[in-house]
Tab-separated table of C-alpha atoms in Angstrom:
chain	number	residue	atom	x	y	z
A	1	MET	CA	-83.953	24.960	-20.916
A	2	SER	CA	-84.627	21.289	-20.572
A	3	GLU	CA	-88.350	21.549	-21.314
A	4	THR	CA	-90.338	22.664	-24.347
A	5	LEU	CA	-92.017	25.960	-23.568
A	6	MET	CA	-95.760	25.714	-23.099
A	7	PRO	CA	-97.503	28.166	-25.503
A	8	LEU	CA	-98.849	31.415	-24.068
A	9	TRP	CA	-102.443	32.625	-24.549
A	10	GLU	CA	-104.034	35.973	-23.799
A	11	VAL	CA	-107.362	35.788	-21.979
A	12	PHE	CA	-110.332	38.107	-22.546
A	13	ILE	CA	-113.534	37.861	-20.532
A	14	ARG	CA	-116.945	39.485	-20.842
A	15	ASN	CA	-118.777	40.104	-17.600
A	16	ARG	CA	-122.499	40.109	-16.994
A	17	SER	CA	-122.898	43.817	-17.583
A	18	GLY	CA	-122.825	43.308	-21.336
A	19	MET	CA	-119.558	45.187	-21.860
A	20	PRO	CA	-117.140	43.977	-24.564
A	21	HIS	CA	-114.589	41.267	-23.843
A	22	LYS	CA	-111.762	42.753	-21.843
A	23	HIS	CA	-108.191	41.548	-21.462
A	24	CYS	CA	-107.643	40.077	-18.005
A	25	GLY	CA	-104.340	38.161	-18.192
A	26	SER	CA	-102.644	35.174	-19.758
A	27	VAL	CA	-102.302	31.427	-19.332
A	28	HIS	CA	-100.013	28.699	-20.612
A	29	ALA	CA	-101.589	25.715	-22.341
A	30	ALA	CA	-100.771	23.177	-25.013
A	31	ASP	CA	-103.855	23.927	-27.127
A	32	ALA	CA	-106.911	26.170	-27.327
A	33	THR	CA	-109.226	23.788	-25.488
A	34	MET	CA	-106.887	23.505	-22.527
A	35	ALA	CA	-106.258	27.255	-22.627
A	36	LEU	CA	-110.014	27.870	-22.262
A	37	GLN	CA	-110.218	25.508	-19.302
A	38	ALA	CA	-107.179	27.056	-17.624
A	39	ALA	CA	-108.587	30.547	-18.229
A	40	ARG	CA	-111.853	29.525	-16.586
A	41	ASP	CA	-110.022	28.173	-13.542
A	42	VAL	CA	-107.591	31.051	-13.212
A	43	TYR	CA	-109.703	34.094	-14.083
A	44	THR	CA	-113.351	33.256	-13.353
A	45	ARG	CA	-113.476	31.635	-9.920
A	46	ARG	CA	-116.060	34.122	-8.635
A	47	GLY	CA	-118.596	34.448	-11.408
A	48	GLU	CA	-116.682	37.239	-13.159
A	49	SER	CA	-117.548	36.081	-16.628
A	50	VAL	CA	-120.236	34.889	-19.033
A	51	SER	CA	-117.832	34.400	-21.945
A	52	ILE	CA	-114.103	33.792	-22.466
A	53	TRP	CA	-111.841	34.299	-25.462
A	54	VAL	CA	-108.310	32.909	-25.626
A	55	ILE	CA	-105.921	34.072	-28.326
A	56	PRO	CA	-102.342	32.892	-28.943
A	57	SER	CA	-100.132	35.691	-27.608
A	58	SER	CA	-98.002	35.389	-30.729
A	59	ALA	CA	-101.031	36.418	-32.840
A	60	ILE	CA	-101.206	39.877	-31.300
A	61	THR	CA	-99.663	42.835	-33.097
A	62	ALA	CA	-99.093	45.728	-30.722
A	63	SER	CA	-98.206	49.352	-31.302
A	64	ASP	CA	-94.805	50.483	-30.109
A	65	PRO	CA	-95.007	52.667	-26.970
A	66	GLY	CA	-92.089	54.674	-28.378
A	67	ASP	CA	-94.307	55.698	-31.326
A	68	LYS	CA	-97.206	56.854	-29.237
A	69	ASP	CA	-96.662	60.583	-29.732
A	70	HIS	CA	-96.873	60.525	-33.502
A	71	LEU	CA	-99.235	57.545	-33.683
A	72	PHE	CA	-101.886	59.341	-31.645
A	73	GLU	CA	-101.055	62.880	-32.769
A	74	PRO	CA	-104.055	63.184	-35.158
A	75	THR	CA	-106.451	62.836	-32.251
A	76	ALA	CA	-104.774	65.479	-30.086
A	77	SER	CA	-105.001	68.211	-32.726
A	78	LYS	CA	-108.667	67.804	-33.668
A	79	PRO	CA	-110.865	69.365	-30.984
A	80	TYR	CA	-113.613	69.794	-33.582
A	81	ARG	CA	-114.337	66.089	-33.213
A	82	HIS	CA	-115.818	66.759	-29.778
A	83	PRO	CA	-119.328	68.102	-29.117
A	84	THR	CA	-118.058	70.850	-26.810
A	85	PHE	CA	-116.259	72.465	-29.788
A	86	TYR	CA	-119.603	73.772	-31.084
A	87	THR	CA	-121.661	76.535	-29.503
A	88	VAL	CA	-125.363	76.125	-28.898
A	89	PRO	CA	-127.254	78.957	-27.103
A	90	ASP	CA	-128.462	78.167	-23.570
A	91	GLU	CA	-132.086	78.927	-24.579
A	92	VAL	CA	-132.030	75.975	-26.947
A	93	GLY	CA	-131.567	73.658	-23.978
A	94	HIS	CA	-129.826	70.313	-23.867
A	95	MET	CA	-128.653	68.988	-27.175
B	1	MET	CA	-98.309	37.654	-0.857
B	2	TYR	CA	-94.797	37.615	0.209
B	3	THR	CA	-92.308	40.168	-0.739
B	4	GLN	CA	-89.184	39.758	1.299
B	5	GLY	CA	-87.374	40.011	-2.057
B	6	LEU	CA	-87.982	43.745	-2.001
B	7	ASN	CA	-85.188	44.051	0.457
B	8	SER	CA	-82.433	43.929	-2.056
B	9	THR	CA	-81.700	45.231	-5.520
B	10	ASP	CA	-79.217	43.737	-7.927
B	11	ALA	CA	-75.832	45.232	-7.322
B	12	ALA	CA	-74.564	43.894	-10.645
B	13	ALA	CA	-76.744	46.178	-12.727
B	14	THR	CA	-76.366	49.602	-11.239
B	15	ALA	CA	-78.175	52.503	-12.769
B	16	HIS	CA	-74.902	54.318	-13.423
B	17	SER	CA	-74.027	52.389	-16.556
B	18	GLU	CA	-77.096	53.612	-18.406
B	19	ASP	CA	-77.883	56.660	-20.513
B	20	PRO	CA	-78.573	59.512	-18.053
B	21	ALA	CA	-81.138	61.147	-20.373
B	22	ARG	CA	-83.162	57.960	-20.616
B	23	LEU	CA	-82.850	57.361	-16.892
B	24	GLY	CA	-84.079	60.900	-16.284
B	25	ARG	CA	-87.119	60.411	-18.514
B	26	PHE	CA	-87.847	57.107	-16.820
B	27	GLN	CA	-87.649	58.638	-13.355
B	28	ASN	CA	-89.919	61.539	-14.403
B	29	LYS	CA	-92.489	59.094	-15.622
B	30	VAL	CA	-92.380	57.219	-12.325
B	31	ASP	CA	-92.495	60.474	-10.342
B	32	VAL	CA	-95.720	61.598	-12.009
B	33	GLU	CA	-97.250	58.168	-11.271
B	34	ASP	CA	-97.389	57.033	-14.901
B	35	LYS	CA	-97.340	53.245	-15.102
B	36	VAL	CA	-94.331	51.525	-16.670
B	37	GLU	CA	-95.517	48.963	-19.232
B	38	PRO	CA	-93.592	45.909	-20.508
B	39	ASN	CA	-92.524	47.401	-23.848
B	40	ASP	CA	-91.385	50.706	-22.334
B	41	TRP	CA	-87.703	51.364	-21.826
B	42	MET	CA	-86.649	50.692	-18.232
B	43	PRO	CA	-83.311	50.554	-16.391
B	44	GLU	CA	-81.806	47.075	-16.342
B	45	ALA	CA	-81.692	47.094	-12.534
B	46	TYR	CA	-85.416	47.957	-12.391
B	47	ARG	CA	-86.181	45.026	-14.674
B	48	ARG	CA	-84.035	42.584	-12.722
B	49	THR	CA	-85.328	43.732	-9.362
B	50	LEU	CA	-88.902	43.234	-10.546
B	51	VAL	CA	-88.211	39.828	-12.086
B	52	ARG	CA	-86.693	38.655	-8.823
B	53	GLN	CA	-89.370	40.250	-6.703
B	54	ILE	CA	-92.388	39.083	-8.721
B	55	SER	CA	-91.048	35.573	-9.232
B	56	GLN	CA	-90.302	35.235	-5.525
B	57	HIS	CA	-93.809	36.415	-4.840
B	58	ALA	CA	-95.185	33.817	-7.275
B	59	HIS	CA	-93.060	31.033	-5.767
B	60	SER	CA	-94.374	31.975	-2.323
B	61	GLU	CA	-97.964	31.595	-3.487
B	62	VAL	CA	-97.184	28.180	-4.957
B	63	ILE	CA	-95.183	26.854	-2.000
B	64	GLY	CA	-97.785	28.437	0.289
B	65	MET	CA	-100.295	25.828	-0.836
B	66	GLN	CA	-98.376	23.132	1.022
B	67	PRO	CA	-98.876	24.040	4.695
B	68	GLU	CA	-102.605	24.500	4.131
B	69	GLY	CA	-102.973	21.604	1.730
B	70	ASN	CA	-101.748	19.514	4.658
B	71	TRP	CA	-105.180	19.916	6.327
B	72	LEU	CA	-107.501	19.628	3.320
B	73	THR	CA	-108.405	16.010	3.944
B	74	ARG	CA	-108.719	16.546	7.684
B	75	ALA	CA	-110.832	19.704	7.807
B	76	PRO	CA	-113.385	19.358	10.625
B	77	SER	CA	-116.497	19.938	8.476
B	78	LEU	CA	-117.570	20.148	4.850
B	79	ARG	CA	-117.980	23.931	5.223
B	80	ARG	CA	-114.396	24.297	6.414
B	81	LYS	CA	-113.127	21.943	3.749
B	82	ALA	CA	-114.853	23.837	0.944
B	83	GLY	CA	-113.513	27.142	2.250
B	84	LEU	CA	-109.972	25.854	2.614
B	85	LEU	CA	-110.033	24.224	-0.802
B	86	ALA	CA	-111.175	27.505	-2.362
B	87	LYS	CA	-108.380	29.335	-0.544
B	88	VAL	CA	-105.713	26.901	-1.709
B	89	GLN	CA	-107.046	27.190	-5.282
B	90	ASP	CA	-106.778	30.973	-4.968
B	91	GLU	CA	-103.117	30.654	-3.968
B	92	ALA	CA	-102.471	28.633	-7.116
B	93	GLY	CA	-104.270	31.301	-9.132
B	94	HIS	CA	-102.254	34.075	-7.481
B	95	GLY	CA	-99.049	32.259	-8.357
B	96	LEU	CA	-100.167	32.085	-11.983
B	97	TYR	CA	-101.144	35.778	-12.206
B	98	LEU	CA	-97.747	36.656	-10.822
B	99	TYR	CA	-95.746	34.358	-13.086
B	100	ALA	CA	-97.600	35.955	-16.020
B	101	ALA	CA	-96.732	39.454	-14.768
B	102	ALA	CA	-93.053	38.489	-14.462
B	103	GLU	CA	-93.068	36.941	-17.932
B	104	THR	CA	-93.863	40.331	-19.457
B	105	LEU	CA	-90.334	41.313	-18.376
B	106	GLY	CA	-88.734	38.728	-20.638
B	107	ILE	CA	-88.289	35.623	-18.493
B	108	SER	CA	-90.176	32.389	-19.172
B	109	ARG	CA	-92.239	30.591	-16.562
B	110	GLU	CA	-90.132	27.491	-17.140
B	111	GLU	CA	-86.989	29.467	-16.255
B	112	MET	CA	-88.554	30.777	-13.058
B	113	VAL	CA	-89.700	27.324	-12.013
B	114	GLU	CA	-86.231	25.992	-12.724
B	115	GLN	CA	-84.700	28.703	-10.511
B	116	LEU	CA	-87.036	27.741	-7.680
B	117	LEU	CA	-86.330	24.026	-7.973
B	118	ALA	CA	-82.582	24.633	-8.205
B	119	GLY	CA	-82.750	26.617	-4.971
B	120	LYS	CA	-81.603	29.802	-6.723
B	121	ALA	CA	-84.887	31.634	-6.122
B	122	LYS	CA	-86.345	32.139	-2.670
B	123	TYR	CA	-89.882	32.152	-1.328
B	124	SER	CA	-91.273	33.645	1.864
B	125	SER	CA	-89.762	32.299	5.081
B	126	ILE	CA	-93.205	31.783	6.631
B	127	PHE	CA	-93.962	28.659	4.581
B	128	ASN	CA	-91.105	26.793	6.149
B	129	TYR	CA	-93.091	26.418	9.361
B	130	PRO	CA	-95.242	23.315	9.868
B	131	THR	CA	-99.031	23.212	10.341
B	132	LEU	CA	-99.321	20.932	13.359
B	133	SER	CA	-102.996	21.346	14.212
B	134	TRP	CA	-106.225	22.536	12.581
B	135	ALA	CA	-105.881	25.796	14.520
B	136	ASP	CA	-102.790	26.573	12.440
B	137	ILE	CA	-105.094	26.915	9.424
B	138	GLY	CA	-106.983	29.599	11.337
B	139	ALA	CA	-103.751	31.308	12.371
B	140	ILE	CA	-102.407	31.274	8.811
B	141	GLY	CA	-105.546	32.812	7.337
B	142	TRP	CA	-105.799	35.432	10.057
B	143	LEU	CA	-102.114	36.311	10.479
B	144	VAL	CA	-100.211	35.237	7.369
B	145	ASP	CA	-102.850	36.477	4.958
B	146	GLY	CA	-103.364	39.529	7.151
B	147	ALA	CA	-99.663	40.361	6.917
B	148	ALA	CA	-99.750	39.678	3.189
B	149	ILE	CA	-102.621	42.143	2.724
B	150	MET	CA	-100.650	44.861	4.550
B	151	ASN	CA	-97.768	44.228	2.198
B	152	GLN	CA	-99.804	43.934	-0.950
B	153	ILE	CA	-102.162	46.881	-0.750
B	154	PRO	CA	-99.359	49.382	-1.444
B	155	LEU	CA	-98.166	47.107	-4.273
B	156	CYS	CA	-101.458	47.770	-6.091
B	157	ARG	CA	-99.914	51.190	-6.817
B	158	CYS	CA	-96.563	49.762	-7.894
B	159	SER	CA	-95.047	51.603	-10.857
B	160	PHE	CA	-94.937	48.465	-13.023
B	161	GLY	CA	-98.375	48.080	-14.629
B	162	PRO	CA	-98.683	44.278	-14.910
B	163	TYR	CA	-97.589	43.766	-11.280
B	164	ALA	CA	-99.960	46.448	-10.006
B	165	ARG	CA	-102.869	44.939	-11.940
B	166	ALA	CA	-102.133	41.440	-10.642
B	167	MET	CA	-101.992	42.807	-7.091
B	168	ILE	CA	-105.397	44.462	-7.393
B	169	ARG	CA	-106.920	41.131	-8.325
B	170	ILE	CA	-105.061	39.319	-5.570
B	171	CYS	CA	-106.004	41.811	-2.850
B	172	LYS	CA	-109.696	41.463	-3.707
B	173	GLU	CA	-109.466	37.720	-3.168
B	174	GLU	CA	-107.196	37.852	-0.141
B	175	SER	CA	-109.801	39.447	2.085
B	176	PHE	CA	-111.836	36.214	2.072
B	177	HIS	CA	-108.716	34.357	3.163
B	178	GLN	CA	-108.203	36.468	6.240
B	179	ARG	CA	-111.846	36.361	7.276
B	180	GLN	CA	-112.088	32.577	6.942
B	181	GLY	CA	-108.971	32.253	9.114
B	182	TYR	CA	-110.275	34.593	11.792
B	183	GLU	CA	-113.594	32.752	11.836
B	184	ILE	CA	-111.760	29.469	12.480
B	185	MET	CA	-109.908	31.109	15.384
B	186	LEU	CA	-113.135	32.585	16.770
B	187	THR	CA	-114.915	29.244	16.637
B	188	LEU	CA	-112.056	27.526	18.465
B	189	CYS	CA	-111.905	30.286	21.073
B	190	ASN	CA	-115.635	29.953	21.737
B	191	GLY	CA	-115.288	26.168	22.008
B	192	THR	CA	-113.958	23.908	24.744
B	193	ALA	CA	-110.923	24.778	26.827
B	194	ALA	CA	-108.886	22.334	24.764
B	195	GLN	CA	-110.000	23.972	21.517
B	196	LYS	CA	-109.141	27.418	22.831
B	197	GLN	CA	-105.760	26.077	23.872
B	198	MET	CA	-105.213	24.891	20.301
B	199	ALA	CA	-105.866	28.413	19.056
B	200	GLN	CA	-103.493	29.858	21.665
B	201	ASP	CA	-100.812	27.365	20.715
B	202	ALA	CA	-101.143	28.288	17.033
B	203	LEU	CA	-100.826	31.983	17.847
B	204	ASN	CA	-97.790	31.264	20.016
B	205	ARG	CA	-96.019	29.475	17.214
B	206	PHE	CA	-96.985	31.781	14.318
B	207	TRP	CA	-96.795	35.256	15.862
B	208	TRP	CA	-93.044	35.834	15.610
B	209	PRO	CA	-92.541	34.177	12.215
B	210	VAL	CA	-95.404	36.326	10.883
B	211	LEU	CA	-93.716	39.499	12.109
B	212	MET	CA	-90.600	38.362	10.235
B	213	MET	CA	-92.586	38.207	6.981
B	214	PHE	CA	-92.108	41.962	6.620
B	215	GLY	CA	-88.368	41.452	6.234
B	216	PRO	CA	-85.399	42.850	8.139
B	217	SER	CA	-85.612	45.974	10.225
B	218	ASP	CA	-85.111	49.266	8.372
B	219	LYS	CA	-81.837	49.646	10.238
B	220	GLU	CA	-80.507	46.576	8.405
B	221	SER	CA	-82.273	46.817	5.080
B	222	LEU	CA	-79.617	48.464	2.977
B	223	HIS	CA	-81.121	48.414	-0.462
B	224	SER	CA	-84.579	49.843	-0.162
B	225	THR	CA	-83.692	53.275	-1.593
B	226	ASP	CA	-83.838	52.245	-5.262
B	227	THR	CA	-87.079	50.326	-4.900
B	228	MET	CA	-88.596	53.301	-3.078
B	229	LYS	CA	-87.338	55.743	-5.708
B	230	TRP	CA	-88.784	53.549	-8.471
B	231	LYS	CA	-92.079	53.269	-6.580
B	232	ILE	CA	-91.978	49.502	-6.530
B	233	LYS	CA	-92.091	49.695	-2.770
B	234	ARG	CA	-93.977	52.481	-0.994
B	235	PHE	CA	-93.479	51.865	2.719
B	236	SER	CA	-90.550	50.588	4.727
B	237	ASN	CA	-90.530	47.142	6.337
B	238	ASP	CA	-90.862	48.562	9.836
B	239	ASP	CA	-93.747	50.862	8.871
B	240	LEU	CA	-95.725	47.989	7.384
B	241	ARG	CA	-94.907	45.732	10.322
B	242	GLN	CA	-96.131	48.397	12.745
B	243	LYS	CA	-99.381	48.832	10.802
B	244	PHE	CA	-99.929	45.099	10.962
B	245	ILE	CA	-99.220	44.910	14.689
B	246	ASP	CA	-101.589	47.796	15.439
B	247	ALA	CA	-104.362	46.173	13.425
B	248	THR	CA	-103.834	42.652	14.733
B	249	VAL	CA	-103.251	42.953	18.489
B	250	PRO	CA	-106.831	44.132	19.241
B	251	GLN	CA	-108.177	41.299	17.054
B	252	GLY	CA	-106.211	38.804	19.152
B	253	HIS	CA	-107.487	40.320	22.382
B	254	TYR	CA	-111.056	40.070	21.084
B	255	LEU	CA	-110.447	36.331	20.716
B	256	GLY	CA	-109.362	36.259	24.364
B	257	LEU	CA	-105.843	35.151	23.402
B	258	THR	CA	-102.516	36.432	24.656
B	259	PHE	CA	-99.543	37.220	22.449
B	260	PRO	CA	-96.303	35.337	23.135
B	261	ASP	CA	-94.438	38.550	23.907
B	262	PRO	CA	-94.020	39.754	27.518
B	263	ASP	CA	-92.855	43.147	26.227
B	264	LEU	CA	-95.992	43.856	24.201
B	265	THR	CA	-97.358	47.177	25.456
B	266	PHE	CA	-99.615	49.916	24.207
B	267	ASP	CA	-97.822	53.218	23.882
B	268	ALA	CA	-100.607	55.714	24.513
B	269	ALA	CA	-98.505	58.687	23.451
B	270	SER	CA	-97.971	57.405	19.889
B	271	GLY	CA	-101.070	55.227	19.691
B	272	HIS	CA	-98.970	52.200	18.678
B	273	TRP	CA	-98.502	48.717	20.094
B	274	ARG	CA	-94.827	48.087	20.824
B	275	THR	CA	-93.395	44.566	20.616
B	276	GLY	CA	-90.236	43.088	22.019
B	277	GLU	CA	-87.171	42.465	19.873
B	278	ILE	CA	-87.582	40.029	16.963
B	279	ASP	CA	-85.132	37.107	16.907
B	280	TRP	CA	-83.398	37.938	13.630
B	281	SER	CA	-81.059	34.981	13.884
B	282	GLU	CA	-84.079	32.711	13.414
B	283	PHE	CA	-85.177	34.727	10.382
B	284	LYS	CA	-81.763	34.427	8.782
B	285	ARG	CA	-81.560	30.724	9.517
B	286	VAL	CA	-84.956	29.998	7.928
B	287	LEU	CA	-84.212	32.142	4.877
B	288	ALA	CA	-80.869	30.422	4.440
B	289	GLY	CA	-82.646	27.069	4.175
B	290	ASP	CA	-82.571	25.766	7.713
B	291	GLY	CA	-86.133	26.274	8.901
B	292	PRO	CA	-88.307	23.443	10.215
B	293	CYS	CA	-89.700	22.473	6.783
B	294	ASN	CA	-87.445	23.912	4.048
B	295	ARG	CA	-86.256	20.560	2.728
B	296	GLN	CA	-89.717	19.014	2.891
B	297	ARG	CA	-91.286	21.933	0.975
B	298	MET	CA	-88.695	21.766	-1.798
B	299	HIS	CA	-88.893	17.992	-1.984
B	300	THR	CA	-92.684	18.097	-2.361
B	301	ARG	CA	-92.476	20.804	-5.046
B	302	THR	CA	-89.719	19.008	-6.979
B	303	THR	CA	-91.606	15.715	-6.859
B	304	ALA	CA	-94.855	17.326	-8.025
B	305	HIS	CA	-93.041	18.990	-10.909
B	306	ALA	CA	-91.309	15.779	-11.974
B	307	ASP	CA	-94.488	13.716	-11.629
B	308	GLY	CA	-96.343	16.174	-13.845
B	309	ALA	CA	-93.744	16.139	-16.622
B	310	TRP	CA	-95.440	13.363	-18.615
B	311	VAL	CA	-98.731	15.278	-18.536
B	312	ARG	CA	-97.108	18.387	-19.994
B	313	GLU	CA	-95.303	16.318	-22.607
B	314	ALA	CA	-98.458	14.426	-23.558
B	315	ALA	CA	-100.496	17.625	-23.871
B	316	LEU	CA	-97.874	19.177	-26.137
B	317	ALA	CA	-97.551	16.009	-28.229
B	318	TYR	CA	-101.329	15.844	-28.656
B	319	ALA	CA	-101.496	19.522	-29.669
B	320	ALA	CA	-98.664	18.970	-32.172
B	321	LYS	CA	-100.393	15.926	-33.662
B	322	ARG	CA	-103.690	17.791	-34.058
B	323	ALA	CA	-101.946	20.767	-35.638
B	324	LYS	CA	-100.215	18.468	-38.133
B	325	ARG	CA	-103.490	16.792	-39.097
B	326	ALA	CA	-105.196	20.139	-39.497
B	327	ASP	CA	-102.396	21.182	-41.863
B	328	ARG	CA	-102.855	18.099	-43.975
B	329	ALA	CA	-106.628	18.241	-44.317
B	330	PRO	CA	-107.806	21.823	-44.267
B	331	GLN	CA	-111.509	22.209	-43.563
B	332	ALA	CA	-113.915	25.036	-44.222
B	333	ALA	CA	-114.222	27.454	-41.327
B	334	GLU	CA	-117.008	26.478	-38.978
């Protein structure tokens, strides 16, 4: 490679509906300010967003897809965490 | 937009050299329509095919700005200029989404750009045709983007997650492109005889090259089995081409234009429009680098890249300087 690699940033945007910031893609930029501007140009050309976060991709720690069975096992074996696990008589109505 | 790269897989990395158990698990995952994500295990040939395919797609978006950019300063009204500018900006954005999707497979954007500039990576043949009149902008939006949509909608269900997600975004934006092109054609066709003739001339020049965008005929496309099996590609070249023809011919007739194909007929039995034979020697020539504008397109791209080098260097140097200063004089968090 003849050129220095331009750092990579992950882009998160929050739309008008008040939902949390959601990952929408990535951009390359030399610093955070330029990353924000690039993210605006690339991911919000049609009013998709009221707020943008950019985070250096290198700062993200991700789980390993190969570990997913044991990593998420505790949730699969605990049906008692869900409301439908418990019985409420019909006469009581909606609860 | 432009996926002629789907027509070949890398012979060098055949699936046979890999662990059959892993391959089996991978294929099962694909068969049940689970998405393959960047950190998942995947066959080397799947990875390489996608890198080539997605990067070619990205290069096509980037080079595709040139034929349309040619008319930005000469658009006939402010409304047309604003629309065209927005479209060209979208193409840049699409290129960037796609480069990012390819990067998740372990190739850097700089490497992909280098492959394009070195002539090692291809882009869609259609962008090697010139835009000689304003009507060509209408024809490109209507036909080239129309063909791209046909190609891209099935790619929204591609087995590779980042590519599929990029395609969903792109398809949403592409529909504006086609409509703005058709509106340009409609306006010209409702105008003076000379304006209508411009529209006809654009259709005459773009029709066949647009049909070639779908790639070689299924009879000649030898490598599509792996990409079909891996659910990168969902429909054959000829199937997509036929869908496009069936959708587009009535639109052209509504404009009052004729297609430059004496053999074009409606086959009532099958419900399909049948075209004459495509001139595949032209397709091969343009792909091999000898189309009307290949050298000009590459020259423009290479010059733009070289002219921008100092900007990239300056931005990096500035970021490095700021980071160094921040190290030296730490401040309380704001």
